[in-house]
PDB file of C-alpha atoms and ligand atoms in Angstrom:
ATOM      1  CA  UNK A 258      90.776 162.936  68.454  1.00  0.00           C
ATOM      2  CA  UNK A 259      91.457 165.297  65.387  1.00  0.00           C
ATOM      3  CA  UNK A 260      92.628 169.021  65.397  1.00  0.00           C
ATOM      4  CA  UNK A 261      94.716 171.491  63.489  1.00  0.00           C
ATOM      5  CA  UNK A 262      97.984 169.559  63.758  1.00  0.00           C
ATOM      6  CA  UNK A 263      99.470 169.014  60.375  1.00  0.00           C
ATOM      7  CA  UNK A 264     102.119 166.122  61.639  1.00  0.00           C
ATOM      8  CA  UNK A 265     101.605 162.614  63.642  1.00  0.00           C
ATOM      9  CA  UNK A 266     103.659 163.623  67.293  1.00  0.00           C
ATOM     10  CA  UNK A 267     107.185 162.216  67.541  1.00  0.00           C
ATOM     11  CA  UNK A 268     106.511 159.410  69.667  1.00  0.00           C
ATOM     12  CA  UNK A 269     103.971 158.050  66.867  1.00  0.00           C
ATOM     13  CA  UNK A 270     106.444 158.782  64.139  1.00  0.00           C
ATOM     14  CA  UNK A 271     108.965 156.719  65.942  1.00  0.00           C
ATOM     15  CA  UNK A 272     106.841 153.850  66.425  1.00  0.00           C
ATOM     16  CA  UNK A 273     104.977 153.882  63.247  1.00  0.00           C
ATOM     17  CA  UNK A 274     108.744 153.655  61.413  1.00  0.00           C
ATOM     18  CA  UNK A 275     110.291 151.576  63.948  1.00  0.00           C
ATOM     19  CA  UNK A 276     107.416 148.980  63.820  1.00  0.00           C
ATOM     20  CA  UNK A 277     107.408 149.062  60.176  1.00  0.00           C
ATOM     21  CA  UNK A 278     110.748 147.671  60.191  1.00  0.00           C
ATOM     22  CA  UNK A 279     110.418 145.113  62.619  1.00  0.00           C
ATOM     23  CA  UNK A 280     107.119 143.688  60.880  1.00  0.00           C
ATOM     24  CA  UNK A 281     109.174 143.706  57.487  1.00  0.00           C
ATOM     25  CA  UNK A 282     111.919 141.785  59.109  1.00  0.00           C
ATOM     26  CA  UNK A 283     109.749 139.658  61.148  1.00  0.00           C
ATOM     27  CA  UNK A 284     107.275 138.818  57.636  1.00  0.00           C
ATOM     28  CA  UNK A 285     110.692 138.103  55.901  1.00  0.00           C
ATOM     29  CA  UNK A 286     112.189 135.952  58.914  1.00  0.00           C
ATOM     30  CA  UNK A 287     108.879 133.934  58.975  1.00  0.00           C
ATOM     31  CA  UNK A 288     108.662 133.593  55.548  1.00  0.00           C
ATOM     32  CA  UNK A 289     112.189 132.391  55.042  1.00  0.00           C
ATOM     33  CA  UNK A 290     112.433 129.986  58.500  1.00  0.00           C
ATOM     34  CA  UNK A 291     109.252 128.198  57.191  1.00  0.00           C
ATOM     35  CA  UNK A 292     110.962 127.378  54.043  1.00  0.00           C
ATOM     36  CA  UNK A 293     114.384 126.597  55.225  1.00  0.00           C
ATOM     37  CA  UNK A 294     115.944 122.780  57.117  1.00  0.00           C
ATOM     38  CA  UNK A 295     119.200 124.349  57.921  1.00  0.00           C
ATOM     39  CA  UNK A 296     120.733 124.712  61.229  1.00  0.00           C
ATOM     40  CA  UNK A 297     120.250 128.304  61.321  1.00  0.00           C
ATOM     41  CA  UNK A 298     116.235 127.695  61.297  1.00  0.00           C
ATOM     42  CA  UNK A 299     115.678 127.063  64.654  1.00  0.00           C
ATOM     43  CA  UNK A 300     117.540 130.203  65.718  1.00  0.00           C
ATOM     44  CA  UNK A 301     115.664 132.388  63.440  1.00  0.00           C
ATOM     45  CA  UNK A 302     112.660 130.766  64.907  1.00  0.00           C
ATOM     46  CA  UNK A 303     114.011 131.566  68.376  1.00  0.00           C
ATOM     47  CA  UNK A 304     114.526 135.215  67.400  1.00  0.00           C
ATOM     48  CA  UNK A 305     111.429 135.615  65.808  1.00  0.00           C
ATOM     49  CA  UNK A 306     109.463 134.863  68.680  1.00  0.00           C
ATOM     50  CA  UNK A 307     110.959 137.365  70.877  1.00  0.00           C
ATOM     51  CA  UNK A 308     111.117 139.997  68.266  1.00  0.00           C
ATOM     52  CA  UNK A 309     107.405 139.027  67.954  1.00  0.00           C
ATOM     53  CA  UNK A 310     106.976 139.748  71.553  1.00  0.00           C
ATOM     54  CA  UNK A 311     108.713 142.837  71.439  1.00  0.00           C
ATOM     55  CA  UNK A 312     106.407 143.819  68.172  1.00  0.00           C
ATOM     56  CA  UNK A 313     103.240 142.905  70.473  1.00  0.00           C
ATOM     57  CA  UNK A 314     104.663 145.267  73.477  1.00  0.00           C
ATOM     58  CA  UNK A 315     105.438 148.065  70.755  1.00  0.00           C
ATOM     59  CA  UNK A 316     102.127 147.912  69.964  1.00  0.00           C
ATOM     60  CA  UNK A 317     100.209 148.053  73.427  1.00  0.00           C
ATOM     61  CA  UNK A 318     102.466 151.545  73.882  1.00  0.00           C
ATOM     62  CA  UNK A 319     101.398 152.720  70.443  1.00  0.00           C
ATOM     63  CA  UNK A 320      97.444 151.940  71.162  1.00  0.00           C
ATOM     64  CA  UNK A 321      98.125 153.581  74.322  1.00  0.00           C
ATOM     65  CA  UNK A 322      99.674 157.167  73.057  1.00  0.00           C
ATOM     66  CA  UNK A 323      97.445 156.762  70.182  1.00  0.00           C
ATOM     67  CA  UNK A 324      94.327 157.256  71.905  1.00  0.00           C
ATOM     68  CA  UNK A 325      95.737 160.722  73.675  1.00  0.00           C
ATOM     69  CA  UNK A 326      97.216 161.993  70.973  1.00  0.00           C
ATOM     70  CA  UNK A 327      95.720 164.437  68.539  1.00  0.00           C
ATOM     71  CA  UNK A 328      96.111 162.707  64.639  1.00  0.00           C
ATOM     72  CA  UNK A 329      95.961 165.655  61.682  1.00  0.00           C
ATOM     73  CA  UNK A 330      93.217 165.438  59.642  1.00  0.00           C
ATOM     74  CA  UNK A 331      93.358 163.970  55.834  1.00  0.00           C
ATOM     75  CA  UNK A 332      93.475 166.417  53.111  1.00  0.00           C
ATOM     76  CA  UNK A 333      90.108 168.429  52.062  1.00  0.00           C
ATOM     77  CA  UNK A 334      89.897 167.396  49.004  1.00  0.00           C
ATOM     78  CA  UNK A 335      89.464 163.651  49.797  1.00  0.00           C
ATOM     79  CA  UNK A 336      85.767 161.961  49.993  1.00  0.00           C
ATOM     80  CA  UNK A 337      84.093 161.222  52.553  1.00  0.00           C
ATOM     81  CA  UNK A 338      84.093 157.804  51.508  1.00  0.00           C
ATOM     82  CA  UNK A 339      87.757 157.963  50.903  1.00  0.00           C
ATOM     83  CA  UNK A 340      88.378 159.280  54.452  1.00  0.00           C
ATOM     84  CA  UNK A 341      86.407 156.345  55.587  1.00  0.00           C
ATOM     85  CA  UNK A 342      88.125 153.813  53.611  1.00  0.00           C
ATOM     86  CA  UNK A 343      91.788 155.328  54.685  1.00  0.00           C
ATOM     87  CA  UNK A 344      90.654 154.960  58.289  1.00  0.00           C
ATOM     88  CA  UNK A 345      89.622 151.185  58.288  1.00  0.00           C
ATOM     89  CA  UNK A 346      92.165 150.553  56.633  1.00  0.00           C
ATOM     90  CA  UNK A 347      94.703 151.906  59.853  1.00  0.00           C
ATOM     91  CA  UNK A 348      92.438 149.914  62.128  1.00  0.00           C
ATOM     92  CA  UNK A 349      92.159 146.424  60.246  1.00  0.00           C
ATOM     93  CA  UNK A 350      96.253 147.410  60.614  1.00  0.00           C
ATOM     94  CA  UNK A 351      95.983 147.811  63.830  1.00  0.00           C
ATOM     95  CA  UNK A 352      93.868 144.848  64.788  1.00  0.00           C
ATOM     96  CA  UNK A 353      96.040 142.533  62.373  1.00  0.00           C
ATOM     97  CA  UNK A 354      99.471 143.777  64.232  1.00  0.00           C
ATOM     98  CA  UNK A 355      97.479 142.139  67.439  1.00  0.00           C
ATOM     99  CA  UNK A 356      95.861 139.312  65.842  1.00  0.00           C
ATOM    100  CA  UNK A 357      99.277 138.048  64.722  1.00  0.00           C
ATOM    101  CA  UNK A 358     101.486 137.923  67.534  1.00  0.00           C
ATOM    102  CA  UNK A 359      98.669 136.967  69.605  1.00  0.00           C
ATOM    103  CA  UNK A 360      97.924 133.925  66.905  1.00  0.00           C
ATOM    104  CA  UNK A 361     101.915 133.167  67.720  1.00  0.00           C
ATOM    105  CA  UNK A 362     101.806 133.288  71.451  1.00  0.00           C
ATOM    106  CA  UNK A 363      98.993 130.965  71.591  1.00  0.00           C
ATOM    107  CA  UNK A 364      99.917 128.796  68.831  1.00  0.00           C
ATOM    108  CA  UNK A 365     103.177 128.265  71.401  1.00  0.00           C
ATOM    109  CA  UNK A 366     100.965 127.718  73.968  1.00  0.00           C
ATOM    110  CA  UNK A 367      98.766 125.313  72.593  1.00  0.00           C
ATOM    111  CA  UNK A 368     101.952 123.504  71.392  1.00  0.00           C
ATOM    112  CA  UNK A 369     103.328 123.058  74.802  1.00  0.00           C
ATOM    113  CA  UNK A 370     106.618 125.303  74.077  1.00  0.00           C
ATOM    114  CA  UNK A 371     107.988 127.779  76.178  1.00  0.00           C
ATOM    115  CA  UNK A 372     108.591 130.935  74.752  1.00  0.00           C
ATOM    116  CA  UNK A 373     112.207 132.186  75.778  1.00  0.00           C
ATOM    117  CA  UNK A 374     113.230 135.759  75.384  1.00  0.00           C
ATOM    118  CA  UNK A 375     116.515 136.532  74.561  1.00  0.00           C
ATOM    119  CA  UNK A 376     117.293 134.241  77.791  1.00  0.00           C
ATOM    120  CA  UNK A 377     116.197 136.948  79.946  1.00  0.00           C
ATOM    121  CA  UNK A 378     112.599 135.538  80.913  1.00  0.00           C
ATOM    122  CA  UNK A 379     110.507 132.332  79.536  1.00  0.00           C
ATOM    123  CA  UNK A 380     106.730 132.966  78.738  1.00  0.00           C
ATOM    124  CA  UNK A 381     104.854 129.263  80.240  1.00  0.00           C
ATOM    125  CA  UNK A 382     103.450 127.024  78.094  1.00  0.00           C
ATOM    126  CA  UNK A 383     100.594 124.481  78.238  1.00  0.00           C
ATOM    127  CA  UNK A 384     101.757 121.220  80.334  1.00  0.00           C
ATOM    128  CA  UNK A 385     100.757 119.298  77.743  1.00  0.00           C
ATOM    129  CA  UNK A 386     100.127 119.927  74.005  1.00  0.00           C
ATOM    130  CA  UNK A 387      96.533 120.131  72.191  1.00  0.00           C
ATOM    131  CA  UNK A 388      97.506 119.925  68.720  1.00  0.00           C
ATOM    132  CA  UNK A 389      93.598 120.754  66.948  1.00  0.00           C
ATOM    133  CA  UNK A 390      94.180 124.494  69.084  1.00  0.00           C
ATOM    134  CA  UNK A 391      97.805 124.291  68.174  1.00  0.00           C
ATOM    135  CA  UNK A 392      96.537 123.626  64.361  1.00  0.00           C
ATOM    136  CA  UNK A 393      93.766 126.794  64.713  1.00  0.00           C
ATOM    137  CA  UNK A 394      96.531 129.324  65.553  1.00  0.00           C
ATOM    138  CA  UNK A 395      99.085 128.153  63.601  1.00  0.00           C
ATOM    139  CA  UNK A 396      96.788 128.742  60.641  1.00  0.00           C
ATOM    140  CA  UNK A 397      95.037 131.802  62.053  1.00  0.00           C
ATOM    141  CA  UNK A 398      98.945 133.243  61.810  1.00  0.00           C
ATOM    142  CA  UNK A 399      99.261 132.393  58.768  1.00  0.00           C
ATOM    143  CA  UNK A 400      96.357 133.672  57.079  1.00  0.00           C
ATOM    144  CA  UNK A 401      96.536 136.961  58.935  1.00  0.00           C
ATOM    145  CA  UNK A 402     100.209 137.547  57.648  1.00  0.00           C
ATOM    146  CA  UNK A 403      98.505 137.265  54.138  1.00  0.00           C
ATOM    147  CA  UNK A 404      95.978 139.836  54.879  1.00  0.00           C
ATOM    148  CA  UNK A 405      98.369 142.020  56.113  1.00  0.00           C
ATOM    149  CA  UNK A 406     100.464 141.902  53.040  1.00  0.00           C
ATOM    150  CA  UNK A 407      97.376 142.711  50.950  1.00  0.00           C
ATOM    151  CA  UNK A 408      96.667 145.701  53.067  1.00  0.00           C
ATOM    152  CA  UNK A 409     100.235 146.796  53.421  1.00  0.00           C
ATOM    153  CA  UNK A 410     100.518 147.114  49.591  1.00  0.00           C
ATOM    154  CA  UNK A 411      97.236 149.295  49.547  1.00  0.00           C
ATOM    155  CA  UNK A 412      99.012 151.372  52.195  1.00  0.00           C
ATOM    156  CA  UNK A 413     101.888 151.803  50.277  1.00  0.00           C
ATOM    157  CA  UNK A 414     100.542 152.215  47.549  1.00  0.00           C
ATOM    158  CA  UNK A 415      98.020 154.992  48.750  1.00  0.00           C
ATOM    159  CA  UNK A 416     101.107 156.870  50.670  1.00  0.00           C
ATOM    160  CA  UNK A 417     103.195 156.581  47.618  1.00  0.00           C
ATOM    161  CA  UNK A 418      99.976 157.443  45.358  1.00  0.00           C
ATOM    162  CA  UNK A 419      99.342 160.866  47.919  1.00  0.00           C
ATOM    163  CA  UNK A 420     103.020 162.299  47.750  1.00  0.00           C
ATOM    164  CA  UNK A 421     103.791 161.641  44.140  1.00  0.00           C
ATOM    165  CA  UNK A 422     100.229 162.370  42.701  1.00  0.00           C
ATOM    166  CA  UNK A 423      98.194 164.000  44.750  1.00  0.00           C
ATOM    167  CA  UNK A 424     100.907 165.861  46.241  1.00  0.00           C
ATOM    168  CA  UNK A 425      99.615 166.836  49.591  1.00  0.00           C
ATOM    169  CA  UNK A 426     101.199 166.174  52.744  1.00  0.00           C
ATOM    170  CA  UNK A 427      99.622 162.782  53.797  1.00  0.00           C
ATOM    171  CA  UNK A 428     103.384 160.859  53.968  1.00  0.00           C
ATOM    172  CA  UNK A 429     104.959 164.399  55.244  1.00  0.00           C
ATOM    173  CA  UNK A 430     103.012 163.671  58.169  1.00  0.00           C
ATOM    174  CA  UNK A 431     104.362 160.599  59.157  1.00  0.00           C
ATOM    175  CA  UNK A 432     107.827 161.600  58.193  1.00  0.00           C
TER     176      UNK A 432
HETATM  177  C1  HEM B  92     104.706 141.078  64.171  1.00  0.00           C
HETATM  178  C2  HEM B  92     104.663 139.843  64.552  1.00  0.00           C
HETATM  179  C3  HEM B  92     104.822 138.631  63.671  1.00  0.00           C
HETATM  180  C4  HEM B  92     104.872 138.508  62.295  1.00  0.00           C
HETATM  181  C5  HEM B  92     104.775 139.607  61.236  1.00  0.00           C
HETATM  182  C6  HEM B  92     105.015 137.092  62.014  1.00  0.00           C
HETATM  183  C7  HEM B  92     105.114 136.546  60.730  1.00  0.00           C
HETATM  184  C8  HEM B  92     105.235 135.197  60.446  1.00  0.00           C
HETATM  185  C9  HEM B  92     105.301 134.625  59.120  1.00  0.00           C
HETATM  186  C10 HEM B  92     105.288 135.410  57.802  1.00  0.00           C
HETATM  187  C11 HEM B  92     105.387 133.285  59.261  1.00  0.00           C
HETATM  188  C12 HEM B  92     105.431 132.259  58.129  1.00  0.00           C
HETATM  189  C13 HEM B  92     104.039 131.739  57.907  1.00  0.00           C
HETATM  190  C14 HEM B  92     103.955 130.711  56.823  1.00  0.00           C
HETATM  191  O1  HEM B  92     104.428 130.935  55.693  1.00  0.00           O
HETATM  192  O2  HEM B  92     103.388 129.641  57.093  1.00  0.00           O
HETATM  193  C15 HEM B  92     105.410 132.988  60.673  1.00  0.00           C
HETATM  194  C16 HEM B  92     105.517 131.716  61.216  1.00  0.00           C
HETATM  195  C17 HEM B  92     105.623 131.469  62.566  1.00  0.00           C
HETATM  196  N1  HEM B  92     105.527 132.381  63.593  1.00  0.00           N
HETATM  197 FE1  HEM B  92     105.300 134.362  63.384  1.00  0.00          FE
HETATM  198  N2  HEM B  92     105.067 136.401  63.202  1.00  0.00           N
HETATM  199  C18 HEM B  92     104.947 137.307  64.234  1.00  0.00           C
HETATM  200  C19 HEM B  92     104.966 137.019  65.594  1.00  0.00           C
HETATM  201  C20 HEM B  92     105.130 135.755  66.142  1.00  0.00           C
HETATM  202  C21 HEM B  92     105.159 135.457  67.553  1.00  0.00           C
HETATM  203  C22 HEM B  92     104.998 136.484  68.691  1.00  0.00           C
HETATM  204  C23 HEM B  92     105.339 134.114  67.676  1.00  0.00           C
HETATM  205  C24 HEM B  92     105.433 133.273  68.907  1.00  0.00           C
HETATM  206  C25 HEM B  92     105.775 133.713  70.073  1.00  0.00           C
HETATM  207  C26 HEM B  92     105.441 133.562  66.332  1.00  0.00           C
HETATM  208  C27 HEM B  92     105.633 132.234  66.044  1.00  0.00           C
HETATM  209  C28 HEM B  92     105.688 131.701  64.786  1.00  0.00           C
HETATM  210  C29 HEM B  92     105.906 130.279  64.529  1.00  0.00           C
HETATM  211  C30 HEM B  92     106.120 129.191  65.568  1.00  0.00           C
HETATM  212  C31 HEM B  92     105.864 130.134  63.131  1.00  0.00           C
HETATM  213  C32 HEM B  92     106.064 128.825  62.328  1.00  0.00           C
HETATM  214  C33 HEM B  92     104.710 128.226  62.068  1.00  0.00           C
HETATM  215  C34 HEM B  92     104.860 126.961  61.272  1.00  0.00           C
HETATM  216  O3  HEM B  92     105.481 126.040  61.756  1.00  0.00           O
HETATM  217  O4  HEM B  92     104.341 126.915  60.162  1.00  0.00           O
HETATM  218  N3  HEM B  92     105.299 134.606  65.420  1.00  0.00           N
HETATM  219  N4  HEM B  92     105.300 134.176  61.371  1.00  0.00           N
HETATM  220  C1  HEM B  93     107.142 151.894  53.360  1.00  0.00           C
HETATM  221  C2  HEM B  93     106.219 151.608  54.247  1.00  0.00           C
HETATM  222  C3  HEM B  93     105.165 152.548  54.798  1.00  0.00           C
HETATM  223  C4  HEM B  93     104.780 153.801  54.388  1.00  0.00           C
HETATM  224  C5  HEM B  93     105.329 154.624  53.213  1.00  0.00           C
HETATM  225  C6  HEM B  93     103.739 154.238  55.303  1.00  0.00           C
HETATM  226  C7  HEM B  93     103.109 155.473  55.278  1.00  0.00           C
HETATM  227  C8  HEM B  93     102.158 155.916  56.156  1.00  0.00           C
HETATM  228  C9  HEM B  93     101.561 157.234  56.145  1.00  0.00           C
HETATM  229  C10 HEM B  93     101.887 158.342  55.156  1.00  0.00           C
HETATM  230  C11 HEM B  93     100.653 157.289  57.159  1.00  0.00           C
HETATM  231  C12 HEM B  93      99.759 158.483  57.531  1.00  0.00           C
HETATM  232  C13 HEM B  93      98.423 158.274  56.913  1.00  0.00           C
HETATM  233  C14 HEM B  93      97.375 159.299  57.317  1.00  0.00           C
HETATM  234  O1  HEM B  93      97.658 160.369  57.810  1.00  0.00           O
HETATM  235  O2  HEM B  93      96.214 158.976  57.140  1.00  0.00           O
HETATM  236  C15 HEM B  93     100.653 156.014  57.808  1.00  0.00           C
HETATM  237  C16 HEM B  93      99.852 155.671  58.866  1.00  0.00           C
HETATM  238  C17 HEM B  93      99.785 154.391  59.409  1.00  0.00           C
HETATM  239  N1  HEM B  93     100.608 153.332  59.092  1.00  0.00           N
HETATM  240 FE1  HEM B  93     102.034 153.268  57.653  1.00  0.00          FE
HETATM  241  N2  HEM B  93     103.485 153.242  56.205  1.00  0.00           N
HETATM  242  C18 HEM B  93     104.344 152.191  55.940  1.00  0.00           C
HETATM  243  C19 HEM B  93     104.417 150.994  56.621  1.00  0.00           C
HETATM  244  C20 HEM B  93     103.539 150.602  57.604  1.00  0.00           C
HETATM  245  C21 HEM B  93     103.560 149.306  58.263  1.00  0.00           C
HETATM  246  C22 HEM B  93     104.535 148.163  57.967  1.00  0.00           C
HETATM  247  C23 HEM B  93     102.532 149.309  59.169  1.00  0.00           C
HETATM  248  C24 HEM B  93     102.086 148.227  60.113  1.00  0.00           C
HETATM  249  C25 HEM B  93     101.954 146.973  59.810  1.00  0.00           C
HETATM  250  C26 HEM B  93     101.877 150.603  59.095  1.00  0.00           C
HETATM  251  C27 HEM B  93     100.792 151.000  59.862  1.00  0.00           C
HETATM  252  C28 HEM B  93     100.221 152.246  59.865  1.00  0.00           C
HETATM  253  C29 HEM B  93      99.088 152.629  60.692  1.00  0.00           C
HETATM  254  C30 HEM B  93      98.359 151.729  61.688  1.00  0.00           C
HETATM  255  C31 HEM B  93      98.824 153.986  60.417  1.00  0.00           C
HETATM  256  C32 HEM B  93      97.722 154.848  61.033  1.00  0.00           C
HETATM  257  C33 HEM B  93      98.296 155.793  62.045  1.00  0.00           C
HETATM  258  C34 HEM B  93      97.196 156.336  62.944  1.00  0.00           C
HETATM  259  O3  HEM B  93      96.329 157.072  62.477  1.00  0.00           O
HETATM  260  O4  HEM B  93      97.233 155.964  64.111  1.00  0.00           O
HETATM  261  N3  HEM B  93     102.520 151.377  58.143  1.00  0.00           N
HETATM  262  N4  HEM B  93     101.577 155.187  57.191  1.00  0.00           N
END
């Protein structure tokens, strides 16, 4: 849905900011807990799981007022190839914030754990655990949180690349 509206409505300029931070936190938690033995890892791990749930409810919402909301249109002066290319990239972003807490959830799953949330309710796990599924999703997460830092520094890039170059109002309308 496209029309004359020059700005991304307030509810997907909250989400789209609010999310951003979260994934940034919840790459660098990830990142770090993986690499760490100290006794603070398996709280991190803790927190990351629920923030990871919270990222994955976020998201539902934001697929949900995305598809009523009108979106304003790229500049004119972009190709039609370029309009394309800006587009996939927002839905491989899209379909990698759901691949990757979904990977997580499952790879829980698979590995028999519970997920508690802030020890206000527990997500069920598998009775027992099947490590080779366990194995798939761990990786799956893995690999997608790569892809996703390839495409976020595109996205940057090309935000950073419209205001400062281009100038045209691309990042005003998702600020
Ligand atoms: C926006 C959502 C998420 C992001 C950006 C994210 C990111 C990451 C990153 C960067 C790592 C380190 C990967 C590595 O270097 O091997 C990681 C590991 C992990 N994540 Fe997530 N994660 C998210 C959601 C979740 C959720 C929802 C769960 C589970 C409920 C989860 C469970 C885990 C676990 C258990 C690991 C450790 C895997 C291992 O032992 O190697 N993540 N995550
Ligand atoms: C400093 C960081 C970021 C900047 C400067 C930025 C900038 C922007 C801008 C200017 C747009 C509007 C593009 C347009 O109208 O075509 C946009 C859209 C979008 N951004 Fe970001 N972004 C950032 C971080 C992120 C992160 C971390 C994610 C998610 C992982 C993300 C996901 C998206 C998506 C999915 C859209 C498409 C919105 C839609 O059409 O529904 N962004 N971003």
């Amino acid at each position: 849905m496209t029309d004359q509206t020059t700005r991304f409505n307030l509810a997907m300029r909250v989400l789209h900011w609010s999310m951003a931070l979260l994934i940034f936190a919840m790459i660098f938690a990830g990142l770090t807990m993986v690499r760490a033995l100290e006794p603070w890892q398996l709280t991190l791990l803790g927190l990351h799981k629920a923030f990871g749930m919270l990222a994955l409810l976020l998201l539902l919402l934001r697929f949900l007022i995305r598809i009523k909301s009108p979106t304003p249109s790229l500049p004119s002066g972009m190709s039609t190839i370029q309009v394309k290319l800006a587009k996939l990239s927002h839905w491989l972003l899209y379909v990698l914030m759901l691949i990757i807490p979904t990977s997580g959830l499952l790879m829980q799953y698979y590995a028999a754990r519970p997920i508690v949330v802030l020890d206000l309710f527990t997500i069920p796990a598998a009775m027992v655990p099947h490590i080779e599924y366990f194995a798939v999703f761990r990786e799956g997460h893995g690999l997608a949180v790569l892809l996703l830092i390839a495409v976020l520094a595109v996205h940057i890039g090309a935000a950073l690349y419209h205001h400062f170059i281009r100038k045209d109002g691309v990042l005003k309308s998702m600020l």
